[in-house]
Amino acid sequence: MNGFSPWLPEASHTAFQTDLIFLGLCIAAGLIVVLVAALIIVFSVRYRAGSKAPRHKLPGFLARDLEIGWTFATLIAFLFFFGWAAAQDFTLLHSVPGALTIHVMGKQWMWKAEYPGGQREIDSLHVPLGTPVRLVLNSQDVIHSFYVPALRLKRDAVPGLTQTLSFTATRAGTYPLYCAEFCGTSHSHMLGSITVEEPEDYARWLTAQPQGDSLAAAGAERFRSFGCSGCHMGRGPVRAPDLTGIYGHPVPLADGRTIIADEAYIRDSILNPKKDVASGYAPVMPSFAGRISESALIELVAYIRSLANDTALNRGGQP
Ligand SMILES: [Cu+2]
């Protein structure tokens, strides 16, 4: 953090666009304020009590056509802003294949991050410069909001909901990370920082972390200890789908819908298996809600993801 500055650094590829939308809205709103204020002043002087200004009926052009014209012009102008801002929002959801996936969990009152290589951090995040990053956001208790102003990133972490945020950091530095949703007594202490560093520095930082199993390897272990493998590896009496390769691919469901097996789907399949039952299978999978810790869930999801795209990013987290 480099002292006080009235201008936020633009440290992500979307920051400039976000600022442009904000500036555009301010200018549009400012012009309207000036126009309306000027008309109020002009009219209140011109038509003050006792003034000789003409008060007869307006010609049709001014009374109708102009009215319709400016109503539609402002509608179209603001629909344009809506479309622009929505497109910007969608870029935050759209991830690049092979992006570095970091799991971020909000809980009272901290942010916990888990890297594909199994490294963990609290209230701090490290990301490599110029590398597409995808955050998978969850909350363990109440609604929090992951907010990094310098990257123009903000998304709620909602219990029971898995959301993602994609970005590419474009400026090295350490930037504040906030919780932007009042979440209890110590909400104001739910602060952290995000460090954007050169890929070599990032790789050095990763290797300096306490070495553990990668998330996927820890997940493979959980897959056995929770008994998932008993059904899903085709050894038991139950017929269950093979999970190899499902991540990122469409899954046909028993009710005829098709759903992409993303983090949210896999997580929901574990916590609430009756919600989306895979087509051709009996709804016999037990719910693991309340029996499985948040970190075990993250590891299981990472394991199932690793069965599909066995990239270097998912194994070691090295860019
Ligand atoms: Cu919070």
JSON list of N, CA, C and O and ligand atoms in Angstrom, two decimals, residues 107-109 111 142-145 179-183 187 190, ligand 1:
[
{"chain": "A", "resi": 107, "resn": "LYS", "atom": "N", "xyz": [-15.19, -16.72, 6.52]},
{"chain": "A", "resi": 107, "resn": "LYS", "atom": "CA", "xyz": [-15.82, -17.19, 7.75]},
{"chain": "A", "resi": 107, "resn": "LYS", "atom": "C", "xyz": [-15.62, -16.11, 8.79]},
{"chain": "A", "resi": 107, "resn": "LYS", "atom": "O", "xyz": [-14.74, -15.27, 8.65]},
{"chain": "A", "resi": 108, "resn": "GLN", "atom": "N", "xyz": [-16.45, -16.10, 9.78]},
{"chain": "A", "resi": 108, "resn": "GLN", "atom": "CA", "xyz": [-16.34, -15.08, 10.82]},
{"chain": "A", "resi": 108, "resn": "GLN", "atom": "C", "xyz": [-15.02, -15.27, 11.57]},
{"chain": "A", "resi": 108, "resn": "GLN", "atom": "O", "xyz": [-14.87, -16.27, 12.25]},
{"chain": "A", "resi": 109, "resn": "TRP", "atom": "N", "xyz": [-14.01, -14.43, 11.43]},
{"chain": "A", "resi": 109, "resn": "TRP", "atom": "CA", "xyz": [-13.95, -13.23, 10.62]},
{"chain": "A", "resi": 109, "resn": "TRP", "atom": "C", "xyz": [-12.63, -13.25, 9.90]},
{"chain": "A", "resi": 109, "resn": "TRP", "atom": "O", "xyz": [-11.69, -12.57, 10.32]},
{"chain": "A", "resi": 111, "resn": "TRP", "atom": "N", "xyz": [-10.56, -14.44, 5.88]},
{"chain": "A", "resi": 111, "resn": "TRP", "atom": "CA", "xyz": [-10.59, -15.03, 4.55]},
{"chain": "A", "resi": 111, "resn": "TRP", "atom": "C", "xyz": [-9.55, -16.13, 4.51]},
{"chain": "A", "resi": 111, "resn": "TRP", "atom": "O", "xyz": [-8.40, -15.91, 4.84]},
{"chain": "A", "resi": 142, "resn": "VAL", "atom": "N", "xyz": [-21.97, -16.92, 7.42]},
{"chain": "A", "resi": 142, "resn": "VAL", "atom": "CA", "xyz": [-22.95, -15.91, 7.01]},
{"chain": "A", "resi": 142, "resn": "VAL", "atom": "C", "xyz": [-22.51, -15.31, 5.68]},
{"chain": "A", "resi": 142, "resn": "VAL", "atom": "O", "xyz": [-21.49, -15.71, 5.13]},
{"chain": "A", "resi": 143, "resn": "ILE", "atom": "N", "xyz": [-23.26, -14.33, 5.19]},
{"chain": "A", "resi": 143, "resn": "ILE", "atom": "CA", "xyz": [-22.88, -13.69, 3.92]},
{"chain": "A", "resi": 143, "resn": "ILE", "atom": "C", "xyz": [-21.71, -12.74, 4.15]},
{"chain": "A", "resi": 143, "resn": "ILE", "atom": "O", "xyz": [-21.75, -11.88, 5.02]},
{"chain": "A", "resi": 144, "resn": "HIS", "atom": "N", "xyz": [-20.65, -12.94, 3.41]},
{"chain": "A", "resi": 144, "resn": "HIS", "atom": "CA", "xyz": [-19.52, -12.01, 3.39]},
{"chain": "A", "resi": 144, "resn": "HIS", "atom": "C", "xyz": [-19.41, -11.49, 1.95]},
{"chain": "A", "resi": 144, "resn": "HIS", "atom": "O", "xyz": [-20.07, -12.00, 1.05]},
{"chain": "A", "resi": 145, "resn": "SER", "atom": "N", "xyz": [-18.56, -10.50, 1.77]},
{"chain": "A", "resi": 145, "resn": "SER", "atom": "CA", "xyz": [-18.36, -10.01, 0.41]},
{"chain": "A", "resi": 145, "resn": "SER", "atom": "C", "xyz": [-16.89, -9.78, 0.15]},
{"chain": "A", "resi": 145, "resn": "SER", "atom": "O", "xyz": [-16.25, -8.98, 0.83]},
{"chain": "A", "resi": 179, "resn": "CYS", "atom": "N", "xyz": [-13.81, -7.28, 3.57]},
{"chain": "A", "resi": 179, "resn": "CYS", "atom": "CA", "xyz": [-15.14, -7.87, 3.56]},
{"chain": "A", "resi": 179, "resn": "CYS", "atom": "C", "xyz": [-16.08, -6.70, 3.46]},
{"chain": "A", "resi": 179, "resn": "CYS", "atom": "O", "xyz": [-16.04, -5.79, 4.27]},
{"chain": "A", "resi": 180, "resn": "ALA", "atom": "N", "xyz": [-16.93, -6.68, 2.42]},
{"chain": "A", "resi": 180, "resn": "ALA", "atom": "CA", "xyz": [-17.77, -5.52, 2.17]},
{"chain": "A", "resi": 180, "resn": "ALA", "atom": "C", "xyz": [-19.24, -5.79, 2.53]},
{"chain": "A", "resi": 180, "resn": "ALA", "atom": "O", "xyz": [-20.14, -5.22, 1.95]},
{"chain": "A", "resi": 181, "resn": "GLU", "atom": "N", "xyz": [-19.46, -6.72, 3.47]},
{"chain": "A", "resi": 181, "resn": "GLU", "atom": "CA", "xyz": [-20.84, -7.03, 3.86]},
{"chain": "A", "resi": 181, "resn": "GLU", "atom": "C", "xyz": [-20.80, -7.21, 5.37]},
{"chain": "A", "resi": 181, "resn": "GLU", "atom": "O", "xyz": [-20.07, -8.06, 5.86]},
{"chain": "A", "resi": 182, "resn": "PHE", "atom": "N", "xyz": [-21.59, -6.39, 6.09]},
{"chain": "A", "resi": 182, "resn": "PHE", "atom": "CA", "xyz": [-21.55, -6.49, 7.55]},
{"chain": "A", "resi": 182, "resn": "PHE", "atom": "C", "xyz": [-21.87, -7.92, 7.97]},
{"chain": "A", "resi": 182, "resn": "PHE", "atom": "O", "xyz": [-22.91, -8.46, 7.60]},
{"chain": "A", "resi": 183, "resn": "CYS", "atom": "N", "xyz": [-20.94, -8.54, 8.71]},
{"chain": "A", "resi": 183, "resn": "CYS", "atom": "CA", "xyz": [-21.09, -9.97, 8.97]},
{"chain": "A", "resi": 183, "resn": "CYS", "atom": "C", "xyz": [-20.94, -10.32, 10.44]},
{"chain": "A", "resi": 183, "resn": "CYS", "atom": "O", "xyz": [-20.66, -11.45, 10.77]},
{"chain": "A", "resi": 187, "resn": "HIS", "atom": "N", "xyz": [-16.66, -7.70, 12.04]},
{"chain": "A", "resi": 187, "resn": "HIS", "atom": "CA", "xyz": [-16.63, -7.47, 10.59]},
{"chain": "A", "resi": 187, "resn": "HIS", "atom": "C", "xyz": [-15.50, -6.51, 10.18]},
{"chain": "A", "resi": 187, "resn": "HIS", "atom": "O", "xyz": [-14.80, -6.73, 9.20]},
{"chain": "A", "resi": 190, "resn": "MET", "atom": "N", "xyz": [-12.15, -7.92, 9.44]},
{"chain": "A", "resi": 190, "resn": "MET", "atom": "CA", "xyz": [-12.02, -8.92, 8.38]},
{"chain": "A", "resi": 190, "resn": "MET", "atom": "C", "xyz": [-11.29, -8.31, 7.19]},
{"chain": "A", "resi": 190, "resn": "MET", "atom": "O", "xyz": [-11.84, -8.12, 6.11]},
{"chain": "B", "resi": 1, "resn": "CU", "atom": "CU", "xyz": [-17.30, -10.77, 6.50]}
]
